[in-house]
Structure formats: C-alpha cells, structure tokens
Amino acid sequence: MLLLVGAGLFIRTLYNLQRVNLGFNQESLLLFRLQPQQGGYNDERLVQFYQQLFARLDNLPGVRAATFGRIPLIAQDNYVNGILLPGEEAMTAAPHPTNRQMARENYFATMEIPLLRGRGFTAQDDERAPKVAIVNQTFARQFFPNDDVLGKRVTFRGSKREVEIIGVVADTKYMRQREELKPLLYTPWQQEIAVIGDMSFALRTTGEPTGLAAAVRQVVRDLDSSLPVTELTTQTARAQATLGKERLSARLLGFFGGLALLLAAIGLSGVLAYSVAQRTNEIGIRMALGAQVGHVLRLVIGQGLKLVLLGLAVGALAGYALTRLLASQYFASSTWQRQLAEQLYDVKGTDPVTFSAVATLLVLVALVGCWLPARRAAQVDPLEALRHE
C-alpha cells in the first residue's frame, strides 16, 4: 500500500507540474541559442549582426514574431543581480537579489506576457537613451508595497548603473515550474551590450515549430556559416525536459507499485483457490441444499474482501505509525518533511484523495483476484461433491 501511495503522490505531482501556469504562452514557440561573441562579434558589430538576423527572421514564412532574451525560460538557468532601492547605501542595505532578463523590444508581445502598467521597450531604448527597466508584479509588490513603482530608480550593485522603472508586467515562472515567484527585472538588449553575446531566441510560429528548424539554420548560415545553432527545441519540450526527475520518480514508483499490486492479486487469488479446494465438499453440500450460484460467489468474494480490508487497515496503521515515528524526537523531522515537501508539488504526503484512490484500486484488484476462485467454486457439481464425501 505504501508503494502505491508513493506512486500516486508522485503521479499527482507530475500532473500538477505539467499544468502550472507559467505566465506566458509556451505553445508554438521554437527556441534556439546563438553565441556570436565567440565568433568575434562585439559592441556595434554585435548589434548589427542581431539587427540583420532579426530582419530575416521577422520575415521568415511561418514566423509570427521573433525575439530573444539573455536567459531561456524554464531551463533551470538564471542571472541574478543585487540592487539598491532609492535612498539605500551599499554598505548598509539588504542585498535584494533580483532575477534579470535582457530582452528585445517585442519580447513581451512575442512571449504573450501581459504588460500591466506603463510602457514597453522600443527600438529607441539603445545605449544612447536613458537607462530603463521593466519589472514584474512580485518586484513591485515586494520592494514597493506602499508606493507606485513607476518612475522609481534602482541601482545595480555590481555596475553601479541606475535604471528607471517604466513598466510592470505579469509574473512568470523563471527557472522551473515549481519555483516560487521572485522579483524579476527586464532591461532592453541594446543597453546591455556587454552581456548579450550569448542569447536565447524564441520564434512564435503559425504552425508546428519544429518545421522551421531547417529554415532557421539556413538563415543563420547565410549570415555567418561559422556560427552553430544550438539547443534547437520547442518551449513545450524544454519545459517537459525540466520535469525529468519527477517523471522518473513517478515511473519507478508506479512500476514497483504495480508489481506489488500484481503480486498481491496473485497471492490473494492463490489463497482463495486453496480455500475453495479445501471447502469443495462444503460448497457442494450447500448447493445440494439449495444454495444459489450468487450465494456461493458472495461467500468466496466476501472471504477475499475480508482479507483485503484487514490488509488495508494494517497498512493504514503502519503508515500512520511510521509517519509519527519519523516526526518524533528520534528523527530529524524537519529534514525528512522538508525533503518530502521539495519532491511533491501542490499535494501533501497525507493527501486523502490519493489514499482513497489507492484503497479503491486495491479493492477493485482484489475483486478481480477473487473472481476466478469464486467462479470455480460456483461451478462445483453437488453430486460429485456428495459422492466424494
């Protein structure tokens, strides 16, 4: 029972993670990565390369929009900076770790991230323009809970560069599906020349994204045949790839749970078959005295269900006792509980729905296991049983 409960919890975890609201539309997105900086592109030459590349990608048949960002979403990657809020000094202020994204001006429209307030980036937000930024809802709520975040100026700790917040966008998942929402600050790519030599592209397509893979490679090859196109995939596939650990856990526990369930069914069927063989004479006498087939079926199946219910009760008590033992002073309760909580998502280890589903499954399998011996018992010939007696 414990194996089946574990399998049920991890299957529900995988199900919940696959249906997490990421905050953007992951359908019809083709992703790939380019590292032109390794090919010698820097400064103005790098900007010109990206502009020439987008001029071709934007007009590629089957592409609705093309954009890029420094960090690929839901890829277990991140870029974090500490910031200083207005009026704070570096020596005394809290670090305020903030996720970063450097993006093209159409990034939010392409990824379908709603712009809630203020304005988005434009092509005029280049290195000569005032330094600007857009933040997510969590940033505004956490750092400016009682004030309007628009127009505020924050400073990056490392570079000492100050930016003005010009807009607020909806929250999105950043590294993985199960993470808590964190402050996220976006800056326009043309104001981040030093760090945009390695970018992750996203193409919003009108059809199947992978159908454009060859065309994308050709576009890049036409501009510079020495630049490799790497990590070519879809956003859906990338998001699924981050759930590999959860999928493996669900499959392993599901396999061993199913195996245990099969062995339990075979064992129960064997016990009942032996019991029917031992009670053949009794069953024959009952039928000779007028017992109906339904009565015999209920007799055998009832015997099997009693064993199953007894096993469920013992399993439930053992599970409860184990939980209490692990939570006692003899074990590091906070450690195992935290580890279990980190593995599960949006479901508790004592989830009543999972326990009920497992109990129901066990009863149904038990009924199947009881049916064959019960049917054999119902086919006992009363005359043969009496003659043998």
Short mmCIF file of C-alpha atoms in Angstrom, two decimals, residues 22-364:
data_model
loop_
_atom_site.label_atom_id
_atom_site.label_comp_id
_atom_site.label_asym_id
_atom_site.label_seq_id
_atom_site.Cartn_x
_atom_site.Cartn_y
_atom_site.Cartn_z
CA LEU A 22 3.91 29.63 -16.49
CA GLY A 23 2.72 33.18 -17.04
CA PHE A 24 3.41 33.05 -20.80
CA ASN A 25 2.17 31.01 -23.76
CA GLN A 26 4.56 28.11 -24.33
CA GLU A 27 2.73 26.75 -27.37
CA SER A 28 4.08 27.30 -30.91
CA LEU A 29 7.48 28.54 -29.73
CA LEU A 30 10.69 27.44 -31.44
CA LEU A 31 13.82 28.05 -29.35
CA PHE A 32 17.49 28.11 -30.23
CA ARG A 33 20.70 29.59 -28.91
CA LEU A 34 23.42 31.62 -30.59
CA GLN A 35 26.79 32.73 -29.20
CA PRO A 36 28.09 35.27 -31.74
CA GLN A 37 30.51 36.70 -29.20
CA GLN A 38 32.55 33.52 -29.54
CA GLY A 39 32.72 34.25 -33.27
CA GLY A 40 34.32 37.63 -32.68
CA TYR A 41 31.20 39.80 -32.64
CA ASN A 42 31.40 42.64 -30.12
CA ASP A 43 29.98 46.08 -29.49
CA GLU A 44 28.49 47.73 -32.61
CA ARG A 45 29.28 44.73 -34.82
CA LEU A 46 27.29 42.50 -32.48
CA VAL A 47 24.29 44.86 -32.57
CA GLN A 48 24.41 44.98 -36.37
CA PHE A 49 24.54 41.17 -36.55
CA TYR A 50 21.42 40.82 -34.40
CA GLN A 51 19.60 43.50 -36.39
CA GLN A 52 20.42 41.76 -39.68
CA LEU A 53 19.39 38.40 -38.24
CA PHE A 54 16.03 39.70 -37.00
CA ALA A 55 15.39 41.41 -40.33
CA ARG A 56 15.44 37.92 -41.85
CA LEU A 57 13.74 36.01 -39.02
CA ASP A 58 10.87 38.51 -38.81
CA ASN A 59 10.10 37.89 -42.48
CA LEU A 60 10.59 34.14 -42.46
CA PRO A 61 7.44 32.33 -43.73
CA GLY A 62 5.63 30.71 -40.83
CA VAL A 63 7.06 33.10 -38.21
CA ARG A 64 4.60 35.43 -36.49
CA ALA A 65 7.26 37.12 -34.34
CA ALA A 66 10.90 36.67 -33.40
CA THR A 67 12.60 37.78 -30.20
CA PHE A 68 15.34 36.86 -27.77
CA GLY A 69 16.37 37.07 -24.15
CA ARG A 70 19.57 36.52 -22.22
CA ILE A 71 18.05 33.73 -20.10
CA PRO A 72 15.89 30.93 -21.57
CA LEU A 73 12.72 30.42 -19.54
CA ILE A 74 12.03 27.14 -17.71
CA ALA A 75 15.54 25.87 -18.46
CA GLN A 76 16.98 25.82 -14.91
CA ASP A 77 19.16 28.79 -15.78
CA ASN A 78 19.28 32.21 -14.15
CA TYR A 79 21.00 35.59 -14.00
CA VAL A 80 20.81 37.36 -10.63
CA ASN A 81 21.88 40.83 -9.51
CA GLY A 82 21.68 42.59 -6.20
CA ILE A 83 20.02 46.01 -6.37
CA LEU A 84 19.84 49.15 -4.29
CA LEU A 85 16.46 50.75 -3.77
CA PRO A 86 16.05 54.55 -3.69
CA GLY A 87 17.86 56.08 -0.73
CA GLU A 88 19.83 52.92 0.16
CA GLU A 89 23.60 52.75 0.66
CA ALA A 90 25.61 49.73 -0.50
CA MET A 91 27.29 49.22 2.89
CA THR A 92 24.10 49.08 4.92
CA ALA A 93 21.34 47.92 2.55
CA ALA A 94 19.99 44.40 2.19
CA PRO A 95 21.20 42.59 -0.95
CA HIS A 96 17.73 42.41 -2.64
CA PRO A 97 18.63 39.56 -5.05
CA THR A 98 16.69 40.03 -8.27
CA ASN A 99 16.38 37.83 -11.34
CA ARG A 100 17.41 39.52 -14.58
CA GLN A 101 16.41 39.33 -18.22
CA MET A 102 17.83 41.30 -21.13
CA ALA A 103 15.31 41.26 -23.95
CA ARG A 104 14.31 42.59 -27.35
CA GLU A 105 11.62 45.28 -27.50
CA ASN A 106 8.95 42.80 -28.68
CA TYR A 107 9.78 40.20 -26.05
CA PHE A 108 6.59 40.58 -24.02
CA ALA A 109 4.32 40.58 -27.07
CA THR A 110 6.04 37.52 -28.56
CA MET A 111 6.04 35.52 -25.32
CA GLU A 112 2.50 36.79 -24.61
CA ILE A 113 3.39 38.24 -21.21
CA PRO A 114 0.80 40.91 -20.37
CA LEU A 115 2.04 44.48 -19.89
CA LEU A 116 0.01 45.69 -16.91
CA ARG A 117 1.16 49.28 -16.46
CA GLY A 118 3.50 51.80 -18.05
CA ARG A 119 5.15 51.25 -21.42
CA GLY A 120 7.19 48.52 -23.04
CA PHE A 121 10.63 48.76 -24.61
CA THR A 122 11.13 50.35 -28.03
CA ALA A 123 13.91 50.31 -30.60
CA GLN A 124 14.87 53.79 -29.34
CA ASP A 125 15.90 52.33 -25.96
CA ASP A 126 19.51 51.93 -27.06
CA GLU A 127 22.84 52.69 -25.41
CA ARG A 128 22.45 56.42 -26.01
CA ALA A 129 18.99 56.64 -24.45
CA PRO A 130 18.20 56.95 -20.72
CA LYS A 131 18.62 53.63 -18.95
CA VAL A 132 15.23 52.00 -18.32
CA ALA A 133 13.79 48.80 -16.90
CA ILE A 134 10.52 46.89 -16.62
CA VAL A 135 9.70 44.81 -13.55
CA ASN A 136 7.26 42.03 -12.72
CA GLN A 137 4.42 42.18 -10.20
CA THR A 138 6.43 40.43 -7.50
CA PHE A 139 9.20 43.04 -7.77
CA ALA A 140 6.71 45.88 -7.38
CA ARG A 141 4.87 44.17 -4.53
CA GLN A 142 8.00 43.15 -2.61
CA PHE A 143 10.15 46.28 -2.95
CA PHE A 144 7.47 49.00 -3.25
CA PRO A 145 4.45 47.62 -1.35
CA ASN A 146 3.02 51.03 -0.44
CA ASP A 147 4.23 53.13 -3.35
CA ASP A 148 3.94 53.38 -7.13
CA VAL A 149 6.88 51.60 -8.70
CA LEU A 150 6.67 53.53 -11.98
CA GLY A 151 9.29 56.27 -12.16
CA LYS A 152 11.38 54.80 -9.35
CA ARG A 153 15.10 54.40 -9.90
CA VAL A 154 17.11 51.38 -8.73
CA THR A 155 20.83 50.75 -8.92
CA PHE A 156 22.69 47.53 -9.76
CA ARG A 157 25.19 46.75 -7.04
CA GLY A 158 27.96 45.47 -9.30
CA SER A 159 28.00 48.04 -12.10
CA LYS A 160 26.56 50.94 -10.05
CA ARG A 161 24.30 51.60 -13.04
CA GLU A 162 20.99 53.27 -12.30
CA VAL A 163 17.81 52.49 -14.26
CA GLU A 164 14.33 53.99 -14.21
CA ILE A 165 11.34 51.64 -13.98
CA ILE A 166 8.96 52.39 -16.85
CA GLY A 167 6.57 49.44 -16.78
CA VAL A 168 5.14 46.47 -14.89
CA VAL A 169 4.42 43.09 -16.49
CA ALA A 170 2.69 39.98 -15.19
CA ASP A 171 4.62 37.41 -13.18
CA THR A 172 6.13 34.43 -15.00
CA LYS A 173 7.94 31.32 -13.92
CA TYR A 174 11.66 31.82 -14.47
CA MET A 175 13.85 28.75 -13.85
CA ARG A 176 11.38 25.91 -13.31
CA GLN A 177 7.72 25.15 -12.79
CA ARG A 178 7.83 24.50 -9.05
CA GLU A 179 9.72 27.65 -8.00
CA GLU A 180 8.11 30.46 -6.04
CA LEU A 181 7.63 33.72 -7.92
CA LYS A 182 10.59 36.05 -7.40
CA PRO A 183 11.40 39.65 -8.31
CA LEU A 184 12.36 39.93 -11.97
CA LEU A 185 13.80 42.99 -13.73
CA TYR A 186 13.98 43.35 -17.53
CA THR A 187 16.29 45.69 -19.42
CA PRO A 188 16.44 46.44 -23.19
CA TRP A 189 19.08 44.45 -25.04
CA GLN A 190 20.72 47.45 -26.69
CA GLN A 191 21.58 48.83 -23.25
CA GLU A 192 23.30 45.57 -22.27
CA ILE A 193 25.94 45.20 -24.98
CA ALA A 194 28.48 43.68 -22.57
CA VAL A 195 26.34 40.63 -21.74
CA ILE A 196 24.33 39.85 -24.88
CA GLY A 197 26.96 37.86 -26.75
CA ASP A 198 25.08 34.68 -25.80
CA MET A 199 21.32 34.86 -26.38
CA SER A 200 18.34 32.51 -26.44
CA PHE A 201 15.97 33.10 -29.37
CA ALA A 202 12.24 32.42 -29.45
CA LEU A 203 10.13 32.32 -32.61
CA ARG A 204 6.33 32.41 -32.35
CA THR A 205 5.19 30.27 -35.27
CA THR A 206 1.93 29.85 -37.15
CA GLY A 207 2.29 26.06 -37.33
CA GLU A 208 4.40 23.26 -35.91
CA PRO A 209 7.57 24.96 -34.58
CA THR A 210 9.98 22.15 -35.46
CA GLY A 211 9.00 22.51 -39.11
CA LEU A 212 11.04 25.74 -39.22
CA ALA A 213 14.24 24.24 -37.81
CA ALA A 214 15.95 23.82 -41.19
CA ALA A 215 14.94 27.31 -42.32
CA VAL A 216 16.34 28.87 -39.13
CA ARG A 217 19.65 27.06 -39.57
CA GLN A 218 19.83 28.29 -43.16
CA VAL A 219 19.15 31.90 -42.16
CA VAL A 220 21.98 31.83 -39.62
CA ARG A 221 24.27 30.05 -42.09
CA ASP A 222 23.64 32.73 -44.71
CA LEU A 223 24.79 35.41 -42.27
CA ASP A 224 27.74 33.51 -40.79
CA SER A 225 28.38 29.87 -41.60
CA SER A 226 30.79 29.53 -38.67
CA LEU A 227 28.10 30.18 -36.02
CA PRO A 228 26.46 26.98 -34.73
CA VAL A 229 22.75 26.94 -33.89
CA THR A 230 22.47 25.06 -30.59
CA GLU A 231 19.72 23.94 -28.21
CA LEU A 232 17.16 23.93 -31.01
CA THR A 233 13.89 22.77 -29.46
CA THR A 234 10.37 23.87 -28.61
CA GLN A 235 9.33 25.61 -25.42
CA THR A 236 6.95 22.74 -24.62
CA ALA A 237 9.74 20.17 -24.99
CA ARG A 238 12.11 22.23 -22.87
CA ALA A 239 9.52 22.60 -20.12
CA GLN A 240 8.91 18.84 -20.17
CA ALA A 241 12.66 18.19 -20.02
CA THR A 242 12.91 20.04 -16.71
CA LEU A 243 10.47 17.51 -15.22
CA GLY A 244 12.73 14.53 -15.90
CA LYS A 245 13.37 13.82 -12.23
CA GLU A 246 9.69 13.93 -11.33
CA ARG A 247 8.79 11.76 -14.34
CA LEU A 248 11.43 9.17 -13.39
CA SER A 249 10.21 9.06 -9.78
CA ALA A 250 6.60 8.60 -10.90
CA ARG A 251 7.53 5.84 -13.33
CA LEU A 252 9.75 3.94 -10.89
CA LEU A 253 7.27 4.08 -8.04
CA GLY A 254 4.44 3.33 -10.46
CA PHE A 255 6.28 0.28 -11.78
CA PHE A 256 7.12 -1.14 -8.36
CA GLY A 257 3.68 -0.24 -7.05
CA GLY A 258 2.06 -2.03 -10.00
CA LEU A 259 4.33 -5.01 -9.48
CA ALA A 260 3.40 -5.16 -5.80
CA LEU A 261 -0.26 -4.89 -6.74
CA LEU A 262 0.08 -7.76 -9.23
CA LEU A 263 1.82 -9.96 -6.67
CA ALA A 264 -0.85 -9.13 -4.11
CA ALA A 265 -3.59 -10.08 -6.58
CA ILE A 266 -1.85 -13.35 -7.47
CA GLY A 267 -1.31 -14.16 -3.80
CA LEU A 268 -4.91 -13.41 -2.90
CA SER A 269 -6.18 -15.47 -5.82
CA GLY A 270 -3.93 -18.35 -4.78
CA VAL A 271 -5.09 -18.25 -1.15
CA LEU A 272 -8.73 -18.23 -2.19
CA ALA A 273 -8.18 -21.00 -4.75
CA TYR A 274 -6.65 -23.14 -2.00
CA SER A 275 -9.53 -22.28 0.32
CA VAL A 276 -12.07 -23.23 -2.36
CA ALA A 277 -10.29 -26.55 -2.92
CA GLN A 278 -10.43 -27.27 0.80
CA ARG A 279 -14.12 -26.33 1.01
CA THR A 280 -15.27 -28.08 -2.15
CA ASN A 281 -17.34 -30.58 -0.21
CA GLU A 282 -18.90 -27.87 1.95
CA ILE A 283 -19.78 -25.81 -1.11
CA GLY A 284 -21.26 -28.85 -2.83
CA ILE A 285 -23.43 -29.62 0.19
CA ARG A 286 -24.61 -26.01 0.36
CA MET A 287 -25.58 -26.12 -3.32
CA ALA A 288 -27.27 -29.52 -2.87
CA LEU A 289 -29.34 -27.99 -0.07
CA GLY A 290 -30.48 -25.17 -2.37
CA ALA A 291 -27.75 -22.51 -2.27
CA GLN A 292 -27.75 -20.40 -5.41
CA VAL A 293 -24.70 -19.54 -7.52
CA GLY A 294 -24.89 -15.93 -6.35
CA HIS A 295 -24.69 -17.06 -2.72
CA VAL A 296 -21.54 -19.10 -3.42
CA LEU A 297 -19.96 -16.16 -5.29
CA ARG A 298 -20.70 -13.82 -2.39
CA LEU A 299 -19.27 -16.37 0.07
CA VAL A 300 -15.89 -16.62 -1.68
CA ILE A 301 -15.61 -12.98 -2.68
CA GLY A 302 -16.60 -11.90 0.82
CA GLN A 303 -13.83 -14.04 2.27
CA GLY A 304 -11.32 -12.37 -0.08
CA LEU A 305 -12.55 -8.86 0.71
CA LYS A 306 -12.20 -9.52 4.43
CA LEU A 307 -8.52 -10.28 3.85
CA VAL A 308 -8.12 -7.13 1.74
CA LEU A 309 -9.84 -4.88 4.25
CA LEU A 310 -7.71 -6.35 7.01
CA GLY A 311 -4.61 -5.63 4.93
CA LEU A 312 -5.76 -2.06 4.27
CA ALA A 313 -6.34 -1.48 7.97
CA VAL A 314 -2.90 -2.87 8.87
CA GLY A 315 -1.26 -0.84 6.08
CA ALA A 316 -3.01 2.36 7.16
CA LEU A 317 -1.99 1.83 10.79
CA ALA A 318 1.59 1.02 9.78
CA GLY A 319 1.76 4.14 7.61
CA TYR A 320 0.38 6.31 10.39
CA ALA A 321 2.80 4.81 12.91
CA LEU A 322 5.72 5.33 10.53
CA THR A 323 4.73 8.97 10.00
CA ARG A 324 4.53 9.59 13.74
CA LEU A 325 7.85 7.82 14.30
CA LEU A 326 9.63 9.89 11.69
CA ALA A 327 8.14 13.04 13.20
CA SER A 328 9.30 12.12 16.70
CA GLN A 329 12.35 13.43 18.51
CA TYR A 330 14.38 10.40 17.41
CA PHE A 331 14.43 11.63 13.83
CA ALA A 332 15.23 14.95 12.22
CA SER A 333 11.61 15.68 11.41
CA SER A 334 12.25 19.00 9.73
CA THR A 335 14.76 17.34 7.40
CA TRP A 336 12.60 14.49 6.09
CA GLN A 337 9.50 16.65 5.96
CA ARG A 338 11.34 19.31 4.01
CA GLN A 339 12.78 16.74 1.60
CA LEU A 340 9.34 15.25 1.03
CA ALA A 341 7.82 18.70 0.50
CA GLU A 342 10.55 19.53 -2.03
CA GLN A 343 9.74 16.40 -4.02
CA LEU A 344 5.97 16.89 -4.05
CA TYR A 345 4.10 19.80 -5.61
CA ASP A 346 0.63 21.06 -4.73
CA VAL A 347 -0.12 17.83 -2.87
CA LYS A 348 0.61 16.74 0.72
CA GLY A 349 2.13 13.46 1.83
CA THR A 350 -1.09 12.72 3.69
CA ASP A 351 -3.34 13.60 0.75
CA PRO A 352 -6.72 11.93 1.44
CA VAL A 353 -7.63 11.78 -2.26
CA THR A 354 -4.55 9.70 -3.05
CA PHE A 355 -5.09 7.37 -0.09
CA SER A 356 -8.74 6.91 -1.07
CA ALA A 357 -7.84 6.25 -4.70
CA VAL A 358 -5.25 3.65 -3.69
CA ALA A 359 -7.69 1.93 -1.33
CA THR A 360 -10.33 1.84 -4.09
CA LEU A 361 -7.80 0.45 -6.56
CA LEU A 362 -6.79 -2.27 -4.11
CA VAL A 363 -10.42 -3.28 -3.59
CA LEU A 364 -11.06 -3.40 -7.35
#
